[in-house]
Amino acid sequence: MPNFDVSVVGELNLDLILAGLPPAIELDREHLATDLTITLGSSSAIFAHNLASLGNKVGFSSAIGSDQLGKFVWSGLANRAWIFRA
């Protein structure tokens, strides 16, 4: 069994951040963004990442879906590259 300094149990989810929207959003109307950023948004995952970056041995337990976004999360965790710009 691994020996961790901290073990975190939490969710893994993504934040979809839209930019380039008009200053005033009108209801019941389509608005187009000019930029999209996808990044890991889970507070528990960010907490675990930050503890690990400080030199702690951190375990993280969660579930990841088998869809494309789940594959993105898995790839990002493996590569520590959690930001994707479309």
Coordinates of N, CA and C in Angstrom, one line a residue:
M1 N 0.8 -1.2 0.0 CA 0.0 0.0 0.0 C 0.9 1.2 0.0
P2 N 0.6 2.2 -0.9 CA 1.4 3.4 -0.9 C 1.4 4.2 0.4
N3 N 2.4 4.9 0.6 CA 2.5 5.7 1.8 C 2.4 7.2 1.4
F4 N 1.3 7.9 1.7 CA 1.1 9.2 1.3 C 1.1 10.1 2.6
D5 N 1.6 11.4 2.4 CA 1.5 12.4 3.4 C 0.0 12.8 3.6
V6 N -0.7 12.9 2.5 CA -2.1 13.3 2.5 C -2.8 12.5 1.4
S7 N -4.0 12.1 1.7 CA -4.9 11.4 0.8 C -6.2 12.2 0.6
V8 N -6.5 12.6 -0.6 CA -7.7 13.4 -0.9 C -8.7 12.6 -1.7
V9 N -10.0 12.6 -1.3 CA -11.1 12.0 -2.0 C -11.9 13.2 -2.5
G10 N -12.1 13.2 -3.8 CA -12.9 14.4 -4.3 C -13.4 14.1 -5.7
E11 N -14.0 15.2 -6.3 CA -14.5 15.1 -7.6 C -13.4 15.6 -8.6
L12 N -13.5 15.2 -9.8 CA -12.7 15.7 -10.9 C -13.7 16.3 -12.0
N13 N -13.6 17.6 -12.2 CA -14.5 18.2 -13.2 C -13.7 19.3 -14.0
L14 N -14.3 19.7 -15.1 CA -13.7 20.7 -15.9 C -14.5 22.0 -15.8
D15 N -13.8 23.1 -15.9 CA -14.4 24.4 -16.1 C -14.3 24.8 -17.5
L16 N -15.4 25.3 -18.1 CA -15.4 25.8 -19.4 C -15.5 27.3 -19.3
I17 N -14.4 28.0 -19.7 CA -14.3 29.5 -19.5 C -14.5 30.1 -20.9
L18 N -15.5 30.9 -21.0 CA -15.8 31.6 -22.3 C -15.3 33.1 -22.2
A19 N -14.7 33.6 -23.2 CA -14.2 34.9 -23.3 C -14.7 35.6 -24.6
G20 N -14.6 36.9 -24.6 CA -15.0 37.6 -25.9 C -16.5 37.7 -26.0
L21 N -17.2 37.6 -25.0 CA -18.7 37.8 -25.0 C -19.0 39.3 -25.0
P22 N -20.1 39.7 -25.5 CA -20.5 41.2 -25.4 C -20.6 41.6 -24.0
P23 N -20.4 42.9 -23.7 CA -20.5 43.4 -22.3 C -21.9 43.2 -21.7
A24 N -22.9 43.3 -22.4 CA -24.3 43.1 -21.9 C -24.9 41.9 -22.6
I25 N -25.3 40.9 -21.7 CA -25.9 39.7 -22.2 C -27.4 39.9 -22.2
E26 N -28.0 39.7 -23.3 CA -29.5 39.8 -23.5 C -30.1 38.4 -23.3
L27 N -31.1 38.3 -22.5 CA -31.8 37.1 -22.3 C -32.5 36.6 -23.6
D28 N -32.7 35.3 -23.8 CA -33.3 34.7 -24.9 C -32.7 35.1 -26.2
R29 N -31.4 35.3 -26.3 CA -30.7 35.6 -27.5 C -29.4 34.8 -27.5
E30 N -29.0 34.4 -28.7 CA -27.7 33.7 -28.8 C -26.6 34.7 -28.8
H31 N -25.5 34.3 -28.1 CA -24.3 35.1 -28.0 C -23.1 34.2 -28.3
L32 N -22.2 34.7 -29.1 CA -21.0 33.9 -29.5 C -19.8 34.4 -28.8
A33 N -19.0 33.4 -28.2 CA -17.8 33.8 -27.6 C -16.7 33.7 -28.6
T34 N -15.6 34.4 -28.4 CA -14.5 34.3 -29.4 C -13.3 33.5 -28.9
D35 N -13.4 33.0 -27.6 CA -12.4 32.2 -27.0 C -12.9 31.2 -26.0
L36 N -12.4 30.1 -25.9 CA -12.8 29.0 -24.9 C -11.5 28.4 -24.3
T37 N -11.5 28.4 -23.0 CA -10.5 27.7 -22.2 C -11.1 26.6 -21.4
I38 N -10.5 25.4 -21.5 CA -11.0 24.3 -20.6 C -9.9 24.0 -19.6
T39 N -10.2 24.0 -18.4 CA -9.2 23.7 -17.3 C -9.8 22.9 -16.2
L40 N -9.0 22.3 -15.4 CA -9.5 21.5 -14.3 C -10.0 22.5 -13.3
G41 N -11.2 22.2 -12.8 CA -11.9 23.2 -11.9 C -12.2 22.6 -10.6
S42 N -11.9 21.4 -10.3 CA -12.2 20.8 -9.0 C -11.4 21.4 -7.9
S43 N -12.0 21.9 -6.9 CA -11.2 22.5 -5.8 C -10.4 21.4 -5.0
S44 N -10.9 20.2 -4.9 CA -10.2 19.1 -4.3 C -9.0 18.7 -5.1
A45 N -9.1 18.7 -6.4 CA -8.0 18.3 -7.3 C -6.9 19.4 -7.3
I46 N -7.3 20.6 -7.3 CA -6.4 21.8 -7.3 C -5.6 21.7 -5.9
F47 N -6.4 21.5 -4.8 CA -5.8 21.4 -3.5 C -4.7 20.3 -3.5
A48 N -5.0 19.1 -4.0 CA -4.1 18.0 -4.1 C -2.9 18.3 -4.9
H49 N -3.1 19.0 -6.1 CA -2.0 19.4 -7.0 C -1.1 20.3 -6.3
N50 N -1.6 21.3 -5.6 CA -0.8 22.3 -4.9 C 0.0 21.7 -3.8
L51 N -0.6 20.8 -3.0 CA 0.1 20.1 -2.0 C 1.3 19.3 -2.6
A52 N 1.0 18.6 -3.7 CA 2.1 17.9 -4.3 C 3.2 18.8 -4.9
S53 N 2.8 19.9 -5.4 CA 3.9 20.9 -5.9 C 4.7 21.4 -4.8
L54 N 4.3 21.3 -3.5 CA 5.0 21.7 -2.4 C 5.9 20.6 -1.8
G55 N 5.9 19.5 -2.5 CA 6.8 18.4 -2.1 C 6.1 17.3 -1.3
N56 N 4.8 17.3 -1.1 CA 4.1 16.3 -0.3 C 3.8 15.1 -1.2
K57 N 3.7 13.9 -0.6 CA 3.3 12.7 -1.4 C 1.8 12.7 -1.2
V58 N 1.1 12.9 -2.3 CA -0.4 13.1 -2.3 C -1.1 12.0 -3.1
G59 N -2.0 11.3 -2.5 CA -2.9 10.4 -3.2 C -4.2 11.1 -3.5
F60 N -4.8 10.7 -4.6 CA -6.1 11.3 -4.9 C -7.1 10.2 -5.4
S61 N -8.2 10.1 -4.8 CA -9.2 9.1 -5.2 C -10.4 9.8 -5.8
S62 N -10.8 9.3 -7.0 CA -12.0 9.9 -7.7 C -12.5 8.9 -8.8
A63 N -13.4 9.4 -9.5 CA -13.9 8.6 -10.7 C -13.8 9.5 -11.9
I64 N -13.5 8.9 -13.1 CA -13.4 9.7 -14.3 C -14.3 8.9 -15.3
G65 N -15.1 9.7 -16.1 CA -16.0 9.1 -17.1 C -15.2 8.7 -18.3
S66 N -15.8 7.9 -19.1 CA -15.2 7.3 -20.3 C -15.4 8.1 -21.6
D67 N -16.0 9.3 -21.4 CA -16.2 10.2 -22.6 C -15.0 11.0 -22.9
Q68 N -15.1 11.9 -23.9 CA -13.9 12.7 -24.3 C -13.4 13.6 -23.2
L69 N -14.3 14.2 -22.4 CA -13.9 15.1 -21.3 C -13.2 14.3 -20.2
G70 N -13.7 13.1 -20.0 CA -13.0 12.2 -19.0 C -11.6 11.9 -19.5
K71 N -11.4 11.6 -20.8 CA -10.1 11.3 -21.4 C -9.2 12.6 -21.3
F72 N -9.8 13.8 -21.4 CA -9.0 15.0 -21.3 C -8.5 15.1 -19.8
V73 N -9.4 14.8 -18.9 CA -9.0 14.9 -17.5 C -7.9 13.9 -17.2
W74 N -8.0 12.7 -17.7 CA -7.0 11.6 -17.4 C -5.7 12.0 -18.1
S75 N -5.7 12.5 -19.3 CA -4.5 13.0 -20.0 C -3.8 14.1 -19.2
G76 N -4.7 15.1 -18.8 CA -4.1 16.2 -18.1 C -3.5 15.8 -16.8
L77 N -4.1 14.9 -16.1 CA -3.5 14.4 -14.8 C -2.2 13.7 -15.1
A78 N -2.1 12.9 -16.1 CA -0.9 12.2 -16.4 C 0.2 13.1 -16.9
N79 N -0.1 14.2 -17.5 CA 0.9 15.2 -18.0 C 1.0 16.4 -17.2
R80 N 0.2 16.6 -16.2 CA 0.2 17.8 -15.4 C -0.1 19.0 -16.2
A81 N -0.7 18.9 -17.3 CA -1.0 20.0 -18.2 C -2.6 20.1 -18.2
W82 N -3.1 20.9 -17.3 CA -4.5 21.0 -17.1 C -5.2 22.1 -17.9
I83 N -4.6 22.7 -18.8 CA -5.3 23.8 -19.5 C -5.2 23.5 -21.0
F84 N -6.4 23.6 -21.6 CA -6.5 23.4 -23.1 C -7.2 24.7 -23.6
R85 N -6.6 25.2 -24.7 CA -7.2 26.4 -25.3 C -7.7 26.0 -26.7
A86 N -9.0 26.2 -26.9 CA -9.6 25.9 -28.2 C -9.4 27.1 -29.2

